[in-house]
Amino acid sequence: MTEPTLADDLALALELADAADTVSLDRFRSLDLVVEQKPDRTPVTDADRAVERIIRDGLAARRPGDSILGEEYGETGSSPRQWIIDPIDGTANFLRGVPVWATLIALVVDGTPVLGVVSSPAFQKRWWASTGRGAWLIETGPGHTAAPQRLAVSGVTGLTDASISYNSLKGWDEAGSLDDLMRLSRAVWRTRAYGEMWSYMMVAEGLVDVSGEYDLQPYDVAALIPIVEEAGGRFTSLTGGEALHAGNALATNGLLHAETLALLARS
Ligand code: IPD
Ligand code: CA
């Protein structure tokens, strides 16, 4: 079998996202949604599991030699090519009927995320990127044509003019870093907790300039990294290292990265 190209892999990821959207949208706001608590005390729904299964089935059929890491069913296979899946990022929103949630699909090759798809059907948005081919958004709601738009981060150059987003105050507090977030909040123009994948996609779209948080797993960030980077931004840990396995993340428009890291390090 010939090796798939990156374009082949992206086409497959978008196809799998279509299948995932059909399953997740059918369960969103359904009256018989089954919600359970996982051993780590976080919620999981039947939709999380069904979406991961449909993506895994597609990958097993189309990329049988590749490894898979998913939030609900763990790691399978061993290969320099690993698909990383969060079937529903924003499960807490999903189960409360808030439309800000997405299926995240990434391909990591030799440790580097080379493509990411963030598909948010209830929010009527899908973002994607692959290395060297830009970051894109398609919006399907009223007033939108189905044409993809190429994304670019903002040109804001100073923190005093920056709009920042984060996920939760509790996340920073539990990491012992609430003072860092408060110092950053005082230094910037505006703060809003848009949360979940949306904060990072807003950085890629140039709508927000800085986004960061603690308490992350590789499947929470793998798909976000190429999208922010291909839009011209930077995506690292909160101390400036690689983000995929750091457990925390800082995404910026690039111009503000060093200033943000320096401010956060000032504790
Ligand atoms: C959560 C989201 C959230 C992050 C949490 C994650 P989930 O993922 O990514 O933004 O702050 O740490 O657990 O559980 O909804 O897939
Ligand atoms: Ca999840």
PDB file of N, CA, C and O in Angstrom, residues 34-102:
ATOM      1  N   VAL A  34     -27.411   9.635  28.226  1.00  0.00           N
ATOM      2  CA  VAL A  34     -26.913   8.916  29.401  1.00  0.00           C
ATOM      3  C   VAL A  34     -25.627   9.587  29.872  1.00  0.00           C
ATOM      4  O   VAL A  34     -24.669   9.706  29.102  1.00  0.00           O
ATOM      5  N   VAL A  35     -25.614  10.045  31.120  1.00  0.00           N
ATOM      6  CA  VAL A  35     -24.430  10.720  31.680  1.00  0.00           C
ATOM      7  C   VAL A  35     -23.914   9.884  32.845  1.00  0.00           C
ATOM      8  O   VAL A  35     -24.676   9.528  33.738  1.00  0.00           O
ATOM      9  N   GLU A  36     -22.616   9.567  32.806  1.00  0.00           N
ATOM     10  CA  GLU A  36     -21.996   8.819  33.903  1.00  0.00           C
ATOM     11  C   GLU A  36     -20.783   9.592  34.408  1.00  0.00           C
ATOM     12  O   GLU A  36     -20.300  10.495  33.734  1.00  0.00           O
ATOM     13  N   GLN A  37     -20.298   9.170  35.595  1.00  0.00           N
ATOM     14  CA  GLN A  37     -19.086   9.792  36.114  1.00  0.00           C
ATOM     15  C   GLN A  37     -17.931   8.814  35.946  1.00  0.00           C
ATOM     16  O   GLN A  37     -18.050   7.637  36.289  1.00  0.00           O
ATOM     17  N   LYS A  38     -16.801   9.314  35.408  1.00  0.00           N
ATOM     18  CA  LYS A  38     -15.627   8.463  35.240  1.00  0.00           C
ATOM     19  C   LYS A  38     -14.864   8.399  36.564  1.00  0.00           C
ATOM     20  O   LYS A  38     -15.126   9.198  37.475  1.00  0.00           O
ATOM     21  N   PRO A  39     -13.919   7.461  36.698  1.00  0.00           N
ATOM     22  CA  PRO A  39     -13.150   7.373  37.946  1.00  0.00           C
ATOM     23  C   PRO A  39     -12.478   8.700  38.326  1.00  0.00           C
ATOM     24  O   PRO A  39     -12.287   8.986  39.510  1.00  0.00           O
ATOM     25  N   ASP A  40     -12.124   9.515  37.327  1.00  0.00           N
ATOM     26  CA  ASP A  40     -11.499  10.813  37.663  1.00  0.00           C
ATOM     27  C   ASP A  40     -12.553  11.873  38.001  1.00  0.00           C
ATOM     28  O   ASP A  40     -12.242  13.054  38.099  1.00  0.00           O
ATOM     29  N   ARG A  41     -13.805  11.455  38.187  1.00  0.00           N
ATOM     30  CA  ARG A  41     -14.933  12.300  38.594  1.00  0.00           C
ATOM     31  C   ARG A  41     -15.378  13.293  37.513  1.00  0.00           C
ATOM     32  O   ARG A  41     -16.129  14.213  37.788  1.00  0.00           O
ATOM     33  N   THR A  42     -14.900  13.106  36.266  1.00  0.00           N
ATOM     34  CA  THR A  42     -15.389  13.945  35.177  1.00  0.00           C
ATOM     35  C   THR A  42     -16.542  13.210  34.482  1.00  0.00           C
ATOM     36  O   THR A  42     -16.585  11.976  34.472  1.00  0.00           O
ATOM     37  N   PRO A  43     -17.466  13.959  33.865  1.00  0.00           N
ATOM     38  CA  PRO A  43     -18.612  13.298  33.238  1.00  0.00           C
ATOM     39  C   PRO A  43     -18.288  12.745  31.860  1.00  0.00           C
ATOM     40  O   PRO A  43     -17.391  13.232  31.173  1.00  0.00           O
ATOM     41  N   VAL A  44     -19.014  11.706  31.493  1.00  0.00           N
ATOM     42  CA  VAL A  44     -18.934  11.156  30.129  1.00  0.00           C
ATOM     43  C   VAL A  44     -20.362  10.801  29.719  1.00  0.00           C
ATOM     44  O   VAL A  44     -21.163  10.391  30.545  1.00  0.00           O
ATOM     45  N   THR A  45     -20.676  10.996  28.447  1.00  0.00           N
ATOM     46  CA  THR A  45     -22.019  10.679  27.958  1.00  0.00           C
ATOM     47  C   THR A  45     -21.928   9.544  26.934  1.00  0.00           C
ATOM     48  O   THR A  45     -20.839   9.210  26.448  1.00  0.00           O
ATOM     49  N   ASP A  46     -23.093   8.996  26.602  1.00  0.00           N
ATOM     50  CA  ASP A  46     -23.098   7.965  25.553  1.00  0.00           C
ATOM     51  C   ASP A  46     -22.597   8.551  24.242  1.00  0.00           C
ATOM     52  O   ASP A  46     -22.017   7.844  23.413  1.00  0.00           O
ATOM     53  N   ALA A  47     -22.767   9.855  24.047  1.00  0.00           N
ATOM     54  CA  ALA A  47     -22.302  10.494  22.812  1.00  0.00           C
ATOM     55  C   ALA A  47     -20.775  10.492  22.735  1.00  0.00           C
ATOM     56  O   ALA A  47     -20.210  10.234  21.666  1.00  0.00           O
ATOM     57  N   ASP A  48     -20.092  10.786  23.858  1.00  0.00           N
ATOM     58  CA  ASP A  48     -18.615  10.759  23.849  1.00  0.00           C
ATOM     59  C   ASP A  48     -18.136   9.394  23.341  1.00  0.00           C
ATOM     60  O   ASP A  48     -17.239   9.304  22.493  1.00  0.00           O
ATOM     61  N   ARG A  49     -18.722   8.335  23.903  1.00  0.00           N
ATOM     62  CA  ARG A  49     -18.254   6.981  23.565  1.00  0.00           C
ATOM     63  C   ARG A  49     -18.612   6.615  22.129  1.00  0.00           C
ATOM     64  O   ARG A  49     -17.802   6.027  21.402  1.00  0.00           O
ATOM     65  N   ALA A  50     -19.828   6.965  21.709  1.00  0.00           N
ATOM     66  CA  ALA A  50     -20.254   6.602  20.344  1.00  0.00           C
ATOM     67  C   ALA A  50     -19.411   7.326  19.294  1.00  0.00           C
ATOM     68  O   ALA A  50     -19.032   6.751  18.271  1.00  0.00           O
ATOM     69  N   VAL A  51     -19.102   8.590  19.557  1.00  0.00           N
ATOM     70  CA  VAL A  51     -18.285   9.350  18.587  1.00  0.00           C
ATOM     71  C   VAL A  51     -16.884   8.757  18.501  1.00  0.00           C
ATOM     72  O   VAL A  51     -16.354   8.566  17.399  1.00  0.00           O
ATOM     73  N   GLU A  52     -16.292   8.442  19.656  1.00  0.00           N
ATOM     74  CA  GLU A  52     -14.936   7.865  19.578  1.00  0.00           C
ATOM     75  C   GLU A  52     -14.953   6.524  18.845  1.00  0.00           C
ATOM     76  O   GLU A  52     -14.053   6.226  18.052  1.00  0.00           O
ATOM     77  N   ARG A  53     -16.001   5.729  19.072  1.00  0.00           N
ATOM     78  CA  ARG A  53     -16.067   4.426  18.392  1.00  0.00           C
ATOM     79  C   ARG A  53     -16.154   4.587  16.881  1.00  0.00           C
ATOM     80  O   ARG A  53     -15.482   3.895  16.131  1.00  0.00           O
ATOM     81  N   ILE A  54     -16.960   5.538  16.428  1.00  0.00           N
ATOM     82  CA  ILE A  54     -17.120   5.672  14.971  1.00  0.00           C
ATOM     83  C   ILE A  54     -15.814   6.156  14.321  1.00  0.00           C
ATOM     84  O   ILE A  54     -15.438   5.710  13.225  1.00  0.00           O
ATOM     85  N   ILE A  55     -15.076   7.006  15.024  1.00  0.00           N
ATOM     86  CA  ILE A  55     -13.791   7.469  14.474  1.00  0.00           C
ATOM     87  C   ILE A  55     -12.774   6.322  14.489  1.00  0.00           C
ATOM     88  O   ILE A  55     -12.052   6.093  13.508  1.00  0.00           O
ATOM     89  N   ARG A  56     -12.732   5.597  15.590  1.00  0.00           N
ATOM     90  CA  ARG A  56     -11.810   4.449  15.673  1.00  0.00           C
ATOM     91  C   ARG A  56     -12.111   3.416  14.588  1.00  0.00           C
ATOM     92  O   ARG A  56     -11.196   2.867  13.969  1.00  0.00           O
ATOM     93  N   ASP A  57     -13.395   3.150  14.353  1.00  0.00           N
ATOM     94  CA  ASP A  57     -13.752   2.165  13.322  1.00  0.00           C
ATOM     95  C   ASP A  57     -13.257   2.635  11.951  1.00  0.00           C
ATOM     96  O   ASP A  57     -12.722   1.859  11.166  1.00  0.00           O
ATOM     97  N   GLY A  58     -13.439   3.916  11.672  1.00  0.00           N
ATOM     98  CA  GLY A  58     -12.987   4.475  10.393  1.00  0.00           C
ATOM     99  C   GLY A  58     -11.482   4.380  10.253  1.00  0.00           C
ATOM    100  O   GLY A  58     -10.958   4.024   9.179  1.00  0.00           O
ATOM    101  N   LEU A  59     -10.757   4.668  11.319  1.00  0.00           N
ATOM    102  CA  LEU A  59      -9.286   4.611  11.259  1.00  0.00           C
ATOM    103  C   LEU A  59      -8.805   3.162  11.135  1.00  0.00           C
ATOM    104  O   LEU A  59      -7.846   2.882  10.396  1.00  0.00           O
ATOM    105  N   ALA A  60      -9.465   2.254  11.841  1.00  0.00           N
ATOM    106  CA  ALA A  60      -9.056   0.837  11.766  1.00  0.00           C
ATOM    107  C   ALA A  60      -9.201   0.337  10.327  1.00  0.00           C
ATOM    108  O   ALA A  60      -8.370  -0.437   9.836  1.00  0.00           O
ATOM    109  N   ALA A  61     -10.252   0.801   9.636  1.00  0.00           N
ATOM    110  CA  ALA A  61     -10.482   0.353   8.256  1.00  0.00           C
ATOM    111  C   ALA A  61      -9.534   1.039   7.279  1.00  0.00           C
ATOM    112  O   ALA A  61      -9.044   0.418   6.333  1.00  0.00           O
ATOM    113  N   ARG A  62      -9.259   2.323   7.490  1.00  0.00           N
ATOM    114  CA  ARG A  62      -8.552   3.104   6.469  1.00  0.00           C
ATOM    115  C   ARG A  62      -7.059   3.290   6.760  1.00  0.00           C
ATOM    116  O   ARG A  62      -6.279   3.553   5.848  1.00  0.00           O
ATOM    117  N   ARG A  63      -6.678   3.232   8.046  1.00  0.00           N
ATOM    118  CA  ARG A  63      -5.255   3.384   8.419  1.00  0.00           C
ATOM    119  C   ARG A  63      -4.914   2.315   9.460  1.00  0.00           C
ATOM    120  O   ARG A  63      -4.574   2.615  10.611  1.00  0.00           O
ATOM    121  N   PRO A  64      -4.998   1.023   9.067  1.00  0.00           N
ATOM    122  CA  PRO A  64      -4.870  -0.055  10.051  1.00  0.00           C
ATOM    123  C   PRO A  64      -3.522  -0.097  10.782  1.00  0.00           C
ATOM    124  O   PRO A  64      -3.445  -0.603  11.898  1.00  0.00           O
ATOM    125  N   GLY A  65      -2.481   0.453  10.191  1.00  0.00           N
ATOM    126  CA  GLY A  65      -1.167   0.400  10.841  1.00  0.00           C
ATOM    127  C   GLY A  65      -0.931   1.527  11.839  1.00  0.00           C
ATOM    128  O   GLY A  65       0.073   1.533  12.555  1.00  0.00           O
ATOM    129  N   ASP A  66      -1.827   2.499  11.903  1.00  0.00           N
ATOM    130  CA  ASP A  66      -1.595   3.678  12.744  1.00  0.00           C
ATOM    131  C   ASP A  66      -2.040   3.425  14.189  1.00  0.00           C
ATOM    132  O   ASP A  66      -2.958   2.653  14.439  1.00  0.00           O
ATOM    133  N   SER A  67      -1.389   4.105  15.100  1.00  0.00           N
ATOM    134  CA  SER A  67      -1.767   4.056  16.510  1.00  0.00           C
ATOM    135  C   SER A  67      -2.897   5.072  16.767  1.00  0.00           C
ATOM    136  O   SER A  67      -3.048   6.046  16.015  1.00  0.00           O
ATOM    137  N   ILE A  68      -3.681   4.829  17.813  1.00  0.00           N
ATOM    138  CA  ILE A  68      -4.770   5.750  18.176  1.00  0.00           C
ATOM    139  C   ILE A  68      -4.699   6.021  19.676  1.00  0.00           C
ATOM    140  O   ILE A  68      -4.535   5.096  20.473  1.00  0.00           O
ATOM    141  N   LEU A  69      -4.846   7.288  20.048  1.00  0.00           N
ATOM    142  CA  LEU A  69      -5.034   7.675  21.451  1.00  0.00           C
ATOM    143  C   LEU A  69      -6.344   8.440  21.528  1.00  0.00           C
ATOM    144  O   LEU A  69      -6.518   9.464  20.855  1.00  0.00           O
ATOM    145  N   GLY A  70      -7.286   7.928  22.322  1.00  0.00           N
ATOM    146  CA  GLY A  70      -8.561   8.618  22.464  1.00  0.00           C
ATOM    147  C   GLY A  70      -8.905   8.777  23.933  1.00  0.00           C
ATOM    148  O   GLY A  70      -8.477   7.966  24.769  1.00  0.00           O
ATOM    149  N   GLU A  71      -9.681   9.796  24.248  1.00  0.00           N
ATOM    150  CA  GLU A  71      -9.998  10.057  25.654  1.00  0.00           C
ATOM    151  C   GLU A  71     -10.752   8.899  26.300  1.00  0.00           C
ATOM    152  O   GLU A  71     -10.481   8.558  27.448  1.00  0.00           O
ATOM    153  N   GLU A  72     -11.691   8.293  25.588  1.00  0.00           N
ATOM    154  CA  GLU A  72     -12.564   7.305  26.232  1.00  0.00           C
ATOM    155  C   GLU A  72     -12.050   5.875  26.151  1.00  0.00           C
ATOM    156  O   GLU A  72     -12.385   5.055  26.994  1.00  0.00           O
ATOM    157  N   TYR A  73     -11.249   5.541  25.132  1.00  0.00           N
ATOM    158  CA  TYR A  73     -10.815   4.148  24.962  1.00  0.00           C
ATOM    159  C   TYR A  73      -9.294   3.992  24.988  1.00  0.00           C
ATOM    160  O   TYR A  73      -8.776   2.920  24.636  1.00  0.00           O
ATOM    161  N   GLY A  74      -8.572   5.034  25.370  1.00  0.00           N
ATOM    162  CA  GLY A  74      -7.138   4.904  25.603  1.00  0.00           C
ATOM    163  C   GLY A  74      -6.294   4.771  24.347  1.00  0.00           C
ATOM    164  O   GLY A  74      -6.672   5.240  23.274  1.00  0.00           O
ATOM    165  N   GLU A  75      -5.130   4.112  24.520  1.00  0.00           N
ATOM    166  CA  GLU A  75      -4.129   4.039  23.445  1.00  0.00           C
ATOM    167  C   GLU A  75      -4.122   2.637  22.852  1.00  0.00           C
ATOM    168  O   GLU A  75      -4.095   1.647  23.581  1.00  0.00           O
ATOM    169  N   THR A  76      -4.143   2.553  21.517  1.00  0.00           N
ATOM    170  CA  THR A  76      -4.057   1.252  20.856  1.00  0.00           C
ATOM    171  C   THR A  76      -3.007   1.338  19.749  1.00  0.00           C
ATOM    172  O   THR A  76      -2.855   2.368  19.104  1.00  0.00           O
ATOM    173  N   GLY A  77      -2.290   0.228  19.545  1.00  0.00           N
ATOM    174  CA  GLY A  77      -1.293   0.158  18.491  1.00  0.00           C
ATOM    175  C   GLY A  77      -0.027   0.915  18.848  1.00  0.00           C
ATOM    176  O   GLY A  77       0.044   1.621  19.863  1.00  0.00           O
ATOM    177  N   SER A  78       0.974   0.734  18.003  1.00  0.00           N
ATOM    178  CA  SER A  78       2.253   1.409  18.213  1.00  0.00           C
ATOM    179  C   SER A  78       2.804   1.775  16.839  1.00  0.00           C
ATOM    180  O   SER A  78       2.988   0.894  15.997  1.00  0.00           O
ATOM    181  N   SER A  79       2.985   3.055  16.613  1.00  0.00           N
ATOM    182  CA  SER A  79       3.427   3.523  15.298  1.00  0.00           C
ATOM    183  C   SER A  79       3.939   4.946  15.458  1.00  0.00           C
ATOM    184  O   SER A  79       3.485   5.677  16.343  1.00  0.00           O
ATOM    185  N   PRO A  80       4.870   5.379  14.596  1.00  0.00           N
ATOM    186  CA  PRO A  80       5.266   6.800  14.626  1.00  0.00           C
ATOM    187  C   PRO A  80       4.111   7.706  14.216  1.00  0.00           C
ATOM    188  O   PRO A  80       4.156   8.917  14.424  1.00  0.00           O
ATOM    189  N   ARG A  81       3.074   7.114  13.611  1.00  0.00           N
ATOM    190  CA  ARG A  81       1.873   7.887  13.238  1.00  0.00           C
ATOM    191  C   ARG A  81       0.783   7.589  14.261  1.00  0.00           C
ATOM    192  O   ARG A  81       0.329   6.452  14.381  1.00  0.00           O
ATOM    193  N   GLN A  82       0.366   8.609  15.008  1.00  0.00           N
ATOM    194  CA  GLN A  82      -0.689   8.416  16.001  1.00  0.00           C
ATOM    195  C   GLN A  82      -1.822   9.421  15.800  1.00  0.00           C
ATOM    196  O   GLN A  82      -1.590  10.631  15.755  1.00  0.00           O
ATOM    197  N   TRP A  83      -3.032   8.899  15.710  1.00  0.00           N
ATOM    198  CA  TRP A  83      -4.225   9.748  15.676  1.00  0.00           C
ATOM    199  C   TRP A  83      -4.644  10.023  17.119  1.00  0.00           C
ATOM    200  O   TRP A  83      -4.716   9.087  17.930  1.00  0.00           O
ATOM    201  N   ILE A  84      -4.901  11.279  17.432  1.00  0.00           N
ATOM    202  CA  ILE A  84      -5.306  11.637  18.793  1.00  0.00           C
ATOM    203  C   ILE A  84      -6.708  12.244  18.721  1.00  0.00           C
ATOM    204  O   ILE A  84      -6.942  13.204  17.974  1.00  0.00           O
ATOM    205  N   ILE A  85      -7.611  11.657  19.510  1.00  0.00           N
ATOM    206  CA  ILE A  85      -9.029  12.009  19.382  1.00  0.00           C
ATOM    207  C   ILE A  85      -9.612  12.432  20.727  1.00  0.00           C
ATOM    208  O   ILE A  85      -9.482  11.708  21.718  1.00  0.00           O
ATOM    209  N   ASP A  86     -10.271  13.563  20.744  1.00  0.00           N
ATOM    210  CA  ASP A  86     -11.179  13.873  21.845  1.00  0.00           C
ATOM    211  C   ASP A  86     -12.578  13.865  21.233  1.00  0.00           C
ATOM    212  O   ASP A  86     -12.926  14.766  20.473  1.00  0.00           O
ATOM    213  N   PRO A  87     -13.376  12.831  21.517  1.00  0.00           N
ATOM    214  CA  PRO A  87     -14.657  12.716  20.800  1.00  0.00           C
ATOM    215  C   PRO A  87     -15.571  13.905  21.057  1.00  0.00           C
ATOM    216  O   PRO A  87     -16.227  14.385  20.126  1.00  0.00           O
ATOM    217  N   ILE A  88     -15.625  14.346  22.313  1.00  0.00           N
ATOM    218  CA  ILE A  88     -16.351  15.587  22.612  1.00  0.00           C
ATOM    219  C   ILE A  88     -15.495  16.410  23.570  1.00  0.00           C
ATOM    220  O   ILE A  88     -15.288  16.015  24.717  1.00  0.00           O
ATOM    221  N   ASP A  89     -14.961  17.496  23.090  1.00  0.00           N
ATOM    222  CA  ASP A  89     -14.266  18.446  23.954  1.00  0.00           C
ATOM    223  C   ASP A  89     -15.325  19.444  24.397  1.00  0.00           C
ATOM    224  O   ASP A  89     -15.960  20.093  23.567  1.00  0.00           O
ATOM    225  N   GLY A  90     -15.509  19.531  25.729  1.00  0.00           N
ATOM    226  CA  GLY A  90     -16.595  20.366  26.245  1.00  0.00           C
ATOM    227  C   GLY A  90     -17.795  19.516  26.640  1.00  0.00           C
ATOM    228  O   GLY A  90     -18.945  19.918  26.443  1.00  0.00           O
ATOM    229  N   THR A  91     -17.500  18.344  27.203  1.00  0.00           N
ATOM    230  CA  THR A  91     -18.599  17.450  27.608  1.00  0.00           C
ATOM    231  C   THR A  91     -19.548  18.145  28.592  1.00  0.00           C
ATOM    232  O   THR A  91     -20.761  17.960  28.519  1.00  0.00           O
ATOM    233  N   ALA A  92     -19.001  18.941  29.490  1.00  0.00           N
ATOM    234  CA  ALA A  92     -19.868  19.630  30.470  1.00  0.00           C
ATOM    235  C   ALA A  92     -20.829  20.575  29.753  1.00  0.00           C
ATOM    236  O   ALA A  92     -22.009  20.673  30.115  1.00  0.00           O
ATOM    237  N   ASN A  93     -20.353  21.257  28.717  1.00  0.00           N
ATOM    238  CA  ASN A  93     -21.260  22.092  27.916  1.00  0.00           C
ATOM    239  C   ASN A  93     -22.292  21.227  27.196  1.00  0.00           C
ATOM    240  O   ASN A  93     -23.484  21.549  27.176  1.00  0.00           O
ATOM    241  N   PHE A  94     -21.809  20.145  26.600  1.00  0.00           N
ATOM    242  CA  PHE A  94     -22.692  19.244  25.834  1.00  0.00           C
ATOM    243  C   PHE A  94     -23.859  18.784  26.710  1.00  0.00           C
ATOM    244  O   PHE A  94     -25.019  18.843  26.292  1.00  0.00           O
ATOM    245  N   LEU A  95     -23.554  18.356  27.924  1.00  0.00           N
ATOM    246  CA  LEU A  95     -24.635  17.779  28.732  1.00  0.00           C
ATOM    247  C   LEU A  95     -25.562  18.843  29.324  1.00  0.00           C
ATOM    248  O   LEU A  95     -26.675  18.527  29.734  1.00  0.00           O
ATOM    249  N   ARG A  96     -25.110  20.098  29.335  1.00  0.00           N
ATOM    250  CA  ARG A  96     -26.001  21.180  29.778  1.00  0.00           C
ATOM    251  C   ARG A  96     -26.719  21.864  28.614  1.00  0.00           C
ATOM    252  O   ARG A  96     -27.481  22.816  28.810  1.00  0.00           O
ATOM    253  N   GLY A  97     -26.446  21.414  27.388  1.00  0.00           N
ATOM    254  CA  GLY A  97     -27.116  22.008  26.222  1.00  0.00           C
ATOM    255  C   GLY A  97     -26.455  23.259  25.682  1.00  0.00           C
ATOM    256  O   GLY A  97     -27.014  23.943  24.827  1.00  0.00           O
ATOM    257  N   VAL A  98     -25.228  23.571  26.156  1.00  0.00           N
ATOM    258  CA  VAL A  98     -24.480  24.727  25.633  1.00  0.00           C
ATOM    259  C   VAL A  98     -23.773  24.282  24.348  1.00  0.00           C
ATOM    260  O   VAL A  98     -23.083  23.264  24.352  1.00  0.00           O
ATOM    261  N   PRO A  99     -23.930  25.010  23.232  1.00  0.00           N
ATOM    262  CA  PRO A  99     -23.413  24.499  21.948  1.00  0.00           C
ATOM    263  C   PRO A  99     -21.900  24.586  21.742  1.00  0.00           C
ATOM    264  O   PRO A  99     -21.415  24.173  20.687  1.00  0.00           O
ATOM    265  N   VAL A 100     -21.148  25.103  22.705  1.00  0.00           N
ATOM    266  CA  VAL A 100     -19.688  25.209  22.529  1.00  0.00           C
ATOM    267  C   VAL A 100     -19.020  23.895  22.941  1.00  0.00           C
ATOM    268  O   VAL A 100     -18.617  23.697  24.090  1.00  0.00           O
ATOM    269  N   TRP A 101     -18.949  22.979  22.004  1.00  0.00           N
ATOM    270  CA  TRP A 101     -18.245  21.702  22.173  1.00  0.00           C
ATOM    271  C   TRP A 101     -17.836  21.258  20.771  1.00  0.00           C
ATOM    272  O   TRP A 101     -18.387  21.761  19.788  1.00  0.00           O
ATOM    273  N   ALA A 102     -16.872  20.355  20.718  1.00  0.00           N
ATOM    274  CA  ALA A 102     -16.359  19.956  19.396  1.00  0.00           C
ATOM    275  C   ALA A 102     -15.731  18.575  19.455  1.00  0.00           C
ATOM    276  O   ALA A 102     -15.267  18.142  20.508  1.00  0.00           O
TER     277      ALA A 102
END
